[in-house]
JSON list of C-alpha atoms in Angstrom, two decimals:
[
{"chain": "A", "resi": 1, "resn": "UNK", "atom": "CA", "xyz": [0.00, -0.46, 0.25]},
{"chain": "A", "resi": 2, "resn": "UNK", "atom": "CA", "xyz": [2.66, 2.42, 0.41]},
{"chain": "A", "resi": 3, "resn": "UNK", "atom": "CA", "xyz": [4.30, 2.12, -3.10]},
{"chain": "A", "resi": 4, "resn": "UNK", "atom": "CA", "xyz": [0.71, 3.73, -4.54]},
{"chain": "A", "resi": 5, "resn": "UNK", "atom": "CA", "xyz": [0.95, 6.28, -2.01]},
{"chain": "A", "resi": 6, "resn": "UNK", "atom": "CA", "xyz": [4.39, 7.35, -2.96]},
{"chain": "A", "resi": 7, "resn": "UNK", "atom": "CA", "xyz": [3.54, 7.26, -6.63]},
{"chain": "A", "resi": 8, "resn": "UNK", "atom": "CA", "xyz": [0.55, 9.67, -5.90]},
{"chain": "A", "resi": 9, "resn": "UNK", "atom": "CA", "xyz": [2.86, 12.14, -4.00]},
{"chain": "A", "resi": 10, "resn": "UNK", "atom": "CA", "xyz": [5.71, 12.15, -6.78]},
{"chain": "A", "resi": 11, "resn": "UNK", "atom": "CA", "xyz": [3.13, 12.59, -9.59]},
{"chain": "A", "resi": 12, "resn": "UNK", "atom": "CA", "xyz": [1.57, 15.64, -7.65]},
{"chain": "A", "resi": 13, "resn": "UNK", "atom": "CA", "xyz": [4.96, 17.04, -6.78]},
{"chain": "A", "resi": 14, "resn": "UNK", "atom": "CA", "xyz": [6.50, 16.76, -10.61]},
{"chain": "A", "resi": 15, "resn": "UNK", "atom": "CA", "xyz": [3.66, 18.91, -12.49]},
{"chain": "A", "resi": 16, "resn": "UNK", "atom": "CA", "xyz": [3.84, 21.51, -9.77]},
{"chain": "A", "resi": 17, "resn": "UNK", "atom": "CA", "xyz": [7.68, 21.81, -10.29]},
{"chain": "A", "resi": 18, "resn": "UNK", "atom": "CA", "xyz": [7.20, 21.72, -14.08]},
{"chain": "A", "resi": 19, "resn": "UNK", "atom": "CA", "xyz": [4.30, 24.14, -13.81]},
{"chain": "A", "resi": 20, "resn": "UNK", "atom": "CA", "xyz": [5.98, 26.61, -11.77]},
{"chain": "A", "resi": 21, "resn": "UNK", "atom": "CA", "xyz": [9.45, 26.91, -13.87]},
{"chain": "A", "resi": 22, "resn": "UNK", "atom": "CA", "xyz": [7.52, 26.66, -17.10]},
{"chain": "A", "resi": 23, "resn": "UNK", "atom": "CA", "xyz": [4.76, 29.03, -16.41]},
{"chain": "A", "resi": 24, "resn": "UNK", "atom": "CA", "xyz": [6.25, 32.32, -16.43]},
{"chain": "A", "resi": 25, "resn": "UNK", "atom": "CA", "xyz": [8.36, 31.56, -19.78]},
{"chain": "A", "resi": 26, "resn": "UNK", "atom": "CA", "xyz": [5.50, 29.83, -21.78]},
{"chain": "A", "resi": 27, "resn": "UNK", "atom": "CA", "xyz": [2.49, 31.94, -20.34]},
{"chain": "A", "resi": 28, "resn": "UNK", "atom": "CA", "xyz": [3.82, 35.51, -20.47]},
{"chain": "A", "resi": 29, "resn": "UNK", "atom": "CA", "xyz": [5.17, 35.49, -23.59]},
{"chain": "A", "resi": 30, "resn": "UNK", "atom": "CA", "xyz": [2.06, 34.24, -25.50]},
{"chain": "A", "resi": 31, "resn": "UNK", "atom": "CA", "xyz": [0.16, 36.91, -23.19]},
{"chain": "A", "resi": 32, "resn": "UNK", "atom": "CA", "xyz": [2.22, 39.56, -24.67]},
{"chain": "A", "resi": 33, "resn": "UNK", "atom": "CA", "xyz": [1.81, 38.58, -28.06]},
{"chain": "A", "resi": 34, "resn": "UNK", "atom": "CA", "xyz": [-1.82, 38.16, -27.76]},
{"chain": "A", "resi": 35, "resn": "UNK", "atom": "CA", "xyz": [-1.99, 41.77, -26.45]},
{"chain": "A", "resi": 36, "resn": "UNK", "atom": "CA", "xyz": [0.12, 43.56, -28.76]},
{"chain": "A", "resi": 37, "resn": "UNK", "atom": "CA", "xyz": [-1.72, 41.89, -31.73]},
{"chain": "A", "resi": 38, "resn": "UNK", "atom": "CA", "xyz": [-4.94, 42.64, -30.00]},
{"chain": "A", "resi": 39, "resn": "UNK", "atom": "CA", "xyz": [-3.92, 46.23, -29.75]},
{"chain": "A", "resi": 40, "resn": "UNK", "atom": "CA", "xyz": [-2.85, 46.94, -33.37]},
{"chain": "A", "resi": 41, "resn": "UNK", "atom": "CA", "xyz": [-6.07, 45.86, -35.03]},
{"chain": "A", "resi": 42, "resn": "UNK", "atom": "CA", "xyz": [-8.08, 47.83, -32.43]},
{"chain": "A", "resi": 43, "resn": "UNK", "atom": "CA", "xyz": [-5.86, 51.08, -32.91]},
{"chain": "A", "resi": 44, "resn": "UNK", "atom": "CA", "xyz": [-5.81, 50.64, -36.65]},
{"chain": "A", "resi": 45, "resn": "UNK", "atom": "CA", "xyz": [-9.71, 50.61, -36.62]},
{"chain": "A", "resi": 46, "resn": "UNK", "atom": "CA", "xyz": [-10.12, 53.43, -34.23]},
{"chain": "A", "resi": 47, "resn": "UNK", "atom": "CA", "xyz": [-8.06, 55.58, -36.64]},
{"chain": "A", "resi": 48, "resn": "UNK", "atom": "CA", "xyz": [-9.95, 54.17, -39.69]},
{"chain": "A", "resi": 49, "resn": "UNK", "atom": "CA", "xyz": [-13.28, 55.37, -37.70]},
{"chain": "A", "resi": 50, "resn": "UNK", "atom": "CA", "xyz": [-12.03, 58.34, -36.58]},
{"chain": "A", "resi": 51, "resn": "UNK", "atom": "CA", "xyz": [-10.82, 59.38, -40.25]},
{"chain": "A", "resi": 52, "resn": "UNK", "atom": "CA", "xyz": [-13.98, 58.29, -41.40]},
{"chain": "A", "resi": 53, "resn": "UNK", "atom": "CA", "xyz": [-15.87, 60.54, -39.18]},
{"chain": "A", "resi": 54, "resn": "UNK", "atom": "CA", "xyz": [-13.94, 63.52, -40.12]},
{"chain": "A", "resi": 55, "resn": "UNK", "atom": "CA", "xyz": [-15.49, 65.86, -42.25]},
{"chain": "A", "resi": 56, "resn": "UNK", "atom": "CA", "xyz": [-14.12, 66.09, -45.82]},
{"chain": "A", "resi": 57, "resn": "UNK", "atom": "CA", "xyz": [-13.47, 69.65, -47.13]},
{"chain": "A", "resi": 58, "resn": "UNK", "atom": "CA", "xyz": [-15.28, 70.73, -50.31]},
{"chain": "A", "resi": 59, "resn": "UNK", "atom": "CA", "xyz": [-13.25, 72.25, -53.05]},
{"chain": "A", "resi": 60, "resn": "UNK", "atom": "CA", "xyz": [-14.12, 75.83, -53.29]},
{"chain": "A", "resi": 61, "resn": "UNK", "atom": "CA", "xyz": [-15.15, 76.57, -57.02]},
{"chain": "A", "resi": 62, "resn": "UNK", "atom": "CA", "xyz": [-13.53, 79.56, -58.14]},
{"chain": "A", "resi": 63, "resn": "UNK", "atom": "CA", "xyz": [-15.06, 82.20, -60.92]},
{"chain": "A", "resi": 64, "resn": "UNK", "atom": "CA", "xyz": [-13.90, 81.07, -64.18]},
{"chain": "A", "resi": 65, "resn": "UNK", "atom": "CA", "xyz": [-11.87, 84.45, -64.79]},
{"chain": "A", "resi": 66, "resn": "UNK", "atom": "CA", "xyz": [-10.05, 84.12, -61.27]},
{"chain": "A", "resi": 67, "resn": "UNK", "atom": "CA", "xyz": [-9.10, 80.53, -62.39]},
{"chain": "A", "resi": 68, "resn": "UNK", "atom": "CA", "xyz": [-8.00, 81.87, -65.98]},
{"chain": "A", "resi": 69, "resn": "UNK", "atom": "CA", "xyz": [-5.82, 84.51, -64.34]},
{"chain": "A", "resi": 70, "resn": "UNK", "atom": "CA", "xyz": [-4.39, 82.06, -61.60]},
{"chain": "A", "resi": 71, "resn": "UNK", "atom": "CA", "xyz": [-3.42, 79.56, -64.29]},
{"chain": "A", "resi": 72, "resn": "UNK", "atom": "CA", "xyz": [-1.65, 82.28, -66.20]},
{"chain": "A", "resi": 73, "resn": "UNK", "atom": "CA", "xyz": [-0.19, 83.73, -63.05]},
{"chain": "A", "resi": 74, "resn": "UNK", "atom": "CA", "xyz": [0.91, 80.59, -61.40]},
{"chain": "A", "resi": 75, "resn": "UNK", "atom": "CA", "xyz": [2.44, 78.79, -64.23]},
{"chain": "A", "resi": 76, "resn": "UNK", "atom": "CA", "xyz": [6.35, 78.68, -63.87]},
{"chain": "A", "resi": 77, "resn": "UNK", "atom": "CA", "xyz": [8.28, 80.96, -65.08]},
{"chain": "A", "resi": 78, "resn": "UNK", "atom": "CA", "xyz": [11.84, 80.93, -66.57]},
{"chain": "A", "resi": 79, "resn": "UNK", "atom": "CA", "xyz": [12.93, 84.11, -64.85]},
{"chain": "A", "resi": 80, "resn": "UNK", "atom": "CA", "xyz": [10.78, 84.11, -61.64]},
{"chain": "A", "resi": 81, "resn": "UNK", "atom": "CA", "xyz": [14.22, 84.19, -59.69]},
{"chain": "A", "resi": 82, "resn": "UNK", "atom": "CA", "xyz": [15.53, 87.34, -61.40]},
{"chain": "A", "resi": 83, "resn": "UNK", "atom": "CA", "xyz": [15.00, 90.76, -60.26]},
{"chain": "A", "resi": 84, "resn": "UNK", "atom": "CA", "xyz": [13.15, 91.53, -63.54]},
{"chain": "A", "resi": 85, "resn": "UNK", "atom": "CA", "xyz": [10.07, 90.19, -62.01]},
{"chain": "A", "resi": 86, "resn": "UNK", "atom": "CA", "xyz": [10.06, 93.08, -59.17]},
{"chain": "A", "resi": 87, "resn": "UNK", "atom": "CA", "xyz": [10.58, 95.79, -61.87]},
{"chain": "A", "resi": 88, "resn": "UNK", "atom": "CA", "xyz": [7.71, 94.13, -64.06]},
{"chain": "A", "resi": 89, "resn": "UNK", "atom": "CA", "xyz": [5.47, 94.20, -60.66]},
{"chain": "A", "resi": 90, "resn": "UNK", "atom": "CA", "xyz": [6.19, 97.82, -59.94]},
{"chain": "A", "resi": 91, "resn": "UNK", "atom": "CA", "xyz": [5.60, 98.59, -63.49]},
{"chain": "A", "resi": 92, "resn": "UNK", "atom": "CA", "xyz": [1.91, 97.20, -62.93]},
{"chain": "A", "resi": 93, "resn": "UNK", "atom": "CA", "xyz": [1.50, 98.91, -59.57]},
{"chain": "A", "resi": 94, "resn": "UNK", "atom": "CA", "xyz": [2.25, 102.33, -61.03]},
{"chain": "A", "resi": 95, "resn": "UNK", "atom": "CA", "xyz": [-0.24, 101.65, -63.75]},
{"chain": "A", "resi": 96, "resn": "UNK", "atom": "CA", "xyz": [-2.63, 100.80, -61.36]},
{"chain": "A", "resi": 97, "resn": "UNK", "atom": "CA", "xyz": [-2.01, 104.01, -59.54]},
{"chain": "A", "resi": 98, "resn": "UNK", "atom": "CA", "xyz": [-2.45, 106.21, -62.26]},
{"chain": "A", "resi": 99, "resn": "UNK", "atom": "CA", "xyz": [-5.43, 104.62, -64.17]},
{"chain": "A", "resi": 100, "resn": "UNK", "atom": "CA", "xyz": [-6.31, 101.77, -61.93]},
{"chain": "A", "resi": 101, "resn": "UNK", "atom": "CA", "xyz": [-9.91, 101.19, -60.58]},
{"chain": "A", "resi": 102, "resn": "UNK", "atom": "CA", "xyz": [-9.99, 100.97, -56.79]},
{"chain": "A", "resi": 103, "resn": "UNK", "atom": "CA", "xyz": [-13.50, 98.59, -57.29]},
{"chain": "A", "resi": 104, "resn": "UNK", "atom": "CA", "xyz": [-11.49, 95.94, -59.00]},
{"chain": "A", "resi": 105, "resn": "UNK", "atom": "CA", "xyz": [-7.54, 96.35, -58.19]},
{"chain": "A", "resi": 106, "resn": "UNK", "atom": "CA", "xyz": [-5.92, 95.92, -54.80]},
{"chain": "A", "resi": 107, "resn": "UNK", "atom": "CA", "xyz": [-3.20, 97.99, -55.60]},
{"chain": "A", "resi": 108, "resn": "UNK", "atom": "CA", "xyz": [-5.23, 100.89, -56.88]},
{"chain": "A", "resi": 109, "resn": "UNK", "atom": "CA", "xyz": [-7.41, 100.56, -53.66]},
{"chain": "A", "resi": 110, "resn": "UNK", "atom": "CA", "xyz": [-4.36, 100.58, -51.05]},
{"chain": "A", "resi": 111, "resn": "UNK", "atom": "CA", "xyz": [-2.77, 103.38, -53.01]},
{"chain": "A", "resi": 112, "resn": "UNK", "atom": "CA", "xyz": [-6.05, 105.48, -52.90]},
{"chain": "A", "resi": 113, "resn": "UNK", "atom": "CA", "xyz": [-6.35, 104.62, -49.07]},
{"chain": "A", "resi": 114, "resn": "UNK", "atom": "CA", "xyz": [-2.85, 106.96, -48.63]},
{"chain": "A", "resi": 115, "resn": "UNK", "atom": "CA", "xyz": [0.56, 106.54, -47.49]},
{"chain": "A", "resi": 116, "resn": "UNK", "atom": "CA", "xyz": [-0.15, 105.55, -43.66]},
{"chain": "A", "resi": 117, "resn": "UNK", "atom": "CA", "xyz": [-2.42, 102.57, -44.91]},
{"chain": "A", "resi": 118, "resn": "UNK", "atom": "CA", "xyz": [0.23, 101.42, -47.20]},
{"chain": "A", "resi": 119, "resn": "UNK", "atom": "CA", "xyz": [2.92, 101.70, -44.39]},
{"chain": "A", "resi": 120, "resn": "UNK", "atom": "CA", "xyz": [0.70, 99.85, -41.99]},
{"chain": "A", "resi": 121, "resn": "UNK", "atom": "CA", "xyz": [0.30, 96.96, -44.45]},
{"chain": "A", "resi": 122, "resn": "UNK", "atom": "CA", "xyz": [4.03, 96.64, -45.18]},
{"chain": "A", "resi": 123, "resn": "UNK", "atom": "CA", "xyz": [4.55, 96.47, -41.54]},
{"chain": "A", "resi": 124, "resn": "UNK", "atom": "CA", "xyz": [1.55, 93.59, -41.10]},
{"chain": "A", "resi": 125, "resn": "UNK", "atom": "CA", "xyz": [3.34, 91.49, -43.82]},
{"chain": "A", "resi": 126, "resn": "UNK", "atom": "CA", "xyz": [6.99, 92.08, -41.97]},
{"chain": "A", "resi": 127, "resn": "UNK", "atom": "CA", "xyz": [5.25, 90.56, -39.00]},
{"chain": "A", "resi": 128, "resn": "UNK", "atom": "CA", "xyz": [3.64, 87.82, -40.77]},
{"chain": "A", "resi": 129, "resn": "UNK", "atom": "CA", "xyz": [6.84, 87.09, -42.30]},
{"chain": "A", "resi": 130, "resn": "UNK", "atom": "CA", "xyz": [8.90, 87.13, -39.06]},
{"chain": "A", "resi": 131, "resn": "UNK", "atom": "CA", "xyz": [6.61, 84.91, -37.36]},
{"chain": "A", "resi": 132, "resn": "UNK", "atom": "CA", "xyz": [6.55, 82.46, -40.23]},
{"chain": "A", "resi": 133, "resn": "UNK", "atom": "CA", "xyz": [10.32, 82.60, -40.20]},
{"chain": "A", "resi": 134, "resn": "UNK", "atom": "CA", "xyz": [10.62, 81.85, -36.15]},
{"chain": "A", "resi": 135, "resn": "UNK", "atom": "CA", "xyz": [8.42, 78.92, -36.61]},
{"chain": "A", "resi": 136, "resn": "UNK", "atom": "CA", "xyz": [10.56, 77.57, -39.62]},
{"chain": "A", "resi": 137, "resn": "UNK", "atom": "CA", "xyz": [7.94, 76.84, -41.85]},
{"chain": "A", "resi": 138, "resn": "UNK", "atom": "CA", "xyz": [9.38, 77.21, -45.01]},
{"chain": "A", "resi": 139, "resn": "UNK", "atom": "CA", "xyz": [6.77, 77.15, -47.25]},
{"chain": "A", "resi": 140, "resn": "UNK", "atom": "CA", "xyz": [4.61, 79.97, -45.36]},
{"chain": "A", "resi": 141, "resn": "UNK", "atom": "CA", "xyz": [8.30, 81.86, -45.42]},
{"chain": "A", "resi": 142, "resn": "UNK", "atom": "CA", "xyz": [8.26, 81.95, -49.09]},
{"chain": "A", "resi": 143, "resn": "UNK", "atom": "CA", "xyz": [4.56, 82.91, -49.43]},
{"chain": "A", "resi": 144, "resn": "UNK", "atom": "CA", "xyz": [5.03, 85.67, -46.97]},
{"chain": "A", "resi": 145, "resn": "UNK", "atom": "CA", "xyz": [8.25, 86.78, -48.41]},
{"chain": "A", "resi": 146, "resn": "UNK", "atom": "CA", "xyz": [6.17, 87.41, -51.67]},
{"chain": "A", "resi": 147, "resn": "UNK", "atom": "CA", "xyz": [3.47, 89.31, -49.66]},
{"chain": "A", "resi": 148, "resn": "UNK", "atom": "CA", "xyz": [6.21, 91.69, -48.04]},
{"chain": "A", "resi": 149, "resn": "UNK", "atom": "CA", "xyz": [8.00, 92.25, -51.59]},
{"chain": "A", "resi": 150, "resn": "UNK", "atom": "CA", "xyz": [4.86, 93.23, -53.34]},
{"chain": "A", "resi": 151, "resn": "UNK", "atom": "CA", "xyz": [3.91, 95.70, -50.55]},
{"chain": "A", "resi": 152, "resn": "UNK", "atom": "CA", "xyz": [7.13, 96.92, -50.31]},
{"chain": "A", "resi": 153, "resn": "UNK", "atom": "CA", "xyz": [6.66, 97.80, -54.09]},
{"chain": "A", "resi": 154, "resn": "UNK", "atom": "CA", "xyz": [3.45, 99.40, -53.31]},
{"chain": "A", "resi": 155, "resn": "UNK", "atom": "CA", "xyz": [5.44, 101.68, -50.47]},
{"chain": "A", "resi": 156, "resn": "UNK", "atom": "CA", "xyz": [8.20, 102.39, -53.50]},
{"chain": "A", "resi": 157, "resn": "UNK", "atom": "CA", "xyz": [5.07, 103.39, -55.88]},
{"chain": "A", "resi": 158, "resn": "UNK", "atom": "CA", "xyz": [3.74, 105.67, -53.35]},
{"chain": "A", "resi": 159, "resn": "UNK", "atom": "CA", "xyz": [6.69, 107.29, -52.54]},
{"chain": "A", "resi": 160, "resn": "UNK", "atom": "CA", "xyz": [7.59, 107.77, -56.15]},
{"chain": "A", "resi": 161, "resn": "UNK", "atom": "CA", "xyz": [10.76, 105.32, -55.65]},
{"chain": "A", "resi": 162, "resn": "UNK", "atom": "CA", "xyz": [11.75, 103.31, -58.78]},
{"chain": "A", "resi": 163, "resn": "UNK", "atom": "CA", "xyz": [13.46, 99.80, -58.40]},
{"chain": "A", "resi": 164, "resn": "UNK", "atom": "CA", "xyz": [16.70, 101.40, -60.20]},
{"chain": "A", "resi": 165, "resn": "UNK", "atom": "CA", "xyz": [17.03, 104.10, -57.44]},
{"chain": "A", "resi": 166, "resn": "UNK", "atom": "CA", "xyz": [17.13, 101.14, -54.75]},
{"chain": "A", "resi": 167, "resn": "UNK", "atom": "CA", "xyz": [19.54, 98.89, -57.16]},
{"chain": "A", "resi": 168, "resn": "UNK", "atom": "CA", "xyz": [21.84, 102.03, -57.35]},
{"chain": "A", "resi": 169, "resn": "UNK", "atom": "CA", "xyz": [21.96, 102.60, -53.76]},
{"chain": "A", "resi": 170, "resn": "UNK", "atom": "CA", "xyz": [22.69, 98.48, -53.10]},
{"chain": "A", "resi": 171, "resn": "UNK", "atom": "CA", "xyz": [25.40, 99.09, -55.62]},
{"chain": "A", "resi": 172, "resn": "UNK", "atom": "CA", "xyz": [26.86, 102.17, -53.73]},
{"chain": "A", "resi": 173, "resn": "UNK", "atom": "CA", "xyz": [27.22, 99.87, -50.78]},
{"chain": "A", "resi": 174, "resn": "UNK", "atom": "CA", "xyz": [28.55, 97.03, -52.18]},
{"chain": "A", "resi": 175, "resn": "UNK", "atom": "CA", "xyz": [32.04, 96.35, -50.81]},
{"chain": "A", "resi": 176, "resn": "UNK", "atom": "CA", "xyz": [31.76, 98.77, -48.24]},
{"chain": "A", "resi": 177, "resn": "UNK", "atom": "CA", "xyz": [31.60, 97.55, -44.32]},
{"chain": "A", "resi": 178, "resn": "UNK", "atom": "CA", "xyz": [28.00, 97.78, -42.79]},
{"chain": "A", "resi": 179, "resn": "UNK", "atom": "CA", "xyz": [29.82, 99.28, -39.90]},
{"chain": "A", "resi": 180, "resn": "UNK", "atom": "CA", "xyz": [31.86, 101.82, -41.83]},
{"chain": "A", "resi": 181, "resn": "UNK", "atom": "CA", "xyz": [28.51, 102.64, -43.70]},
{"chain": "A", "resi": 182, "resn": "UNK", "atom": "CA", "xyz": [26.45, 102.98, -40.59]},
{"chain": "A", "resi": 183, "resn": "UNK", "atom": "CA", "xyz": [29.20, 105.31, -39.00]},
{"chain": "A", "resi": 184, "resn": "UNK", "atom": "CA", "xyz": [29.40, 107.48, -42.02]},
{"chain": "A", "resi": 185, "resn": "UNK", "atom": "CA", "xyz": [25.44, 108.43, -41.91]},
{"chain": "A", "resi": 186, "resn": "UNK", "atom": "CA", "xyz": [24.62, 111.74, -41.11]},
{"chain": "A", "resi": 187, "resn": "UNK", "atom": "CA", "xyz": [23.93, 112.65, -37.73]},
{"chain": "A", "resi": 188, "resn": "UNK", "atom": "CA", "xyz": [20.36, 114.30, -39.13]},
{"chain": "A", "resi": 189, "resn": "UNK", "atom": "CA", "xyz": [19.15, 110.97, -39.82]},
{"chain": "A", "resi": 190, "resn": "UNK", "atom": "CA", "xyz": [19.45, 109.90, -35.97]},
{"chain": "A", "resi": 191, "resn": "UNK", "atom": "CA", "xyz": [18.09, 113.06, -34.89]},
{"chain": "A", "resi": 192, "resn": "UNK", "atom": "CA", "xyz": [15.11, 112.94, -37.06]},
{"chain": "A", "resi": 193, "resn": "UNK", "atom": "CA", "xyz": [14.37, 109.18, -35.74]},
{"chain": "A", "resi": 194, "resn": "UNK", "atom": "CA", "xyz": [15.15, 110.38, -32.23]},
{"chain": "A", "resi": 195, "resn": "UNK", "atom": "CA", "xyz": [17.18, 107.06, -31.78]},
{"chain": "A", "resi": 196, "resn": "UNK", "atom": "CA", "xyz": [20.60, 105.78, -32.45]},
{"chain": "A", "resi": 197, "resn": "UNK", "atom": "CA", "xyz": [19.57, 102.29, -32.77]},
{"chain": "A", "resi": 198, "resn": "UNK", "atom": "CA", "xyz": [19.43, 102.23, -36.55]},
{"chain": "A", "resi": 199, "resn": "UNK", "atom": "CA", "xyz": [20.21, 99.15, -38.42]}
]
């Protein structure tokens, strides 16, 4: 009788030992895999549901005339990087000043509002450019730079300054140290500006 009892005890001990040692390796690994597998379909299903529920913006239909102008203006130009584009734009703005209609031309409307408004608009565009540059937003920096240059040209037209006047001044300064140029400025400039902190 003692022999069968021994066998029962040994059989009971062996599975416990095997289970306690094998359990962490066998049970934990599949549980982690099951959790990982279960999370990925749920997460992707949630993303799909969110994307499906998000409203899709409808494309805005523009007037035919506006689309034709955009098509003409936005086509790639071979000399888009040349300074010549600024001179052509200045000429267009000058034409709008002389015979433009404020109802249809932004340049004519802006110039009709006076020097203060032209200067204010240039300042606003400069601030917008600074914000985008600090945010390191390259595409917006390009766009805001174009806006700033356009409004600078409007200011030039308002002040009767031609691009050649500015190019000549830049050529005059070429090769001169910025520190030396600043020191050579007349004192009347700093007196009129009421500050010595000129760039």
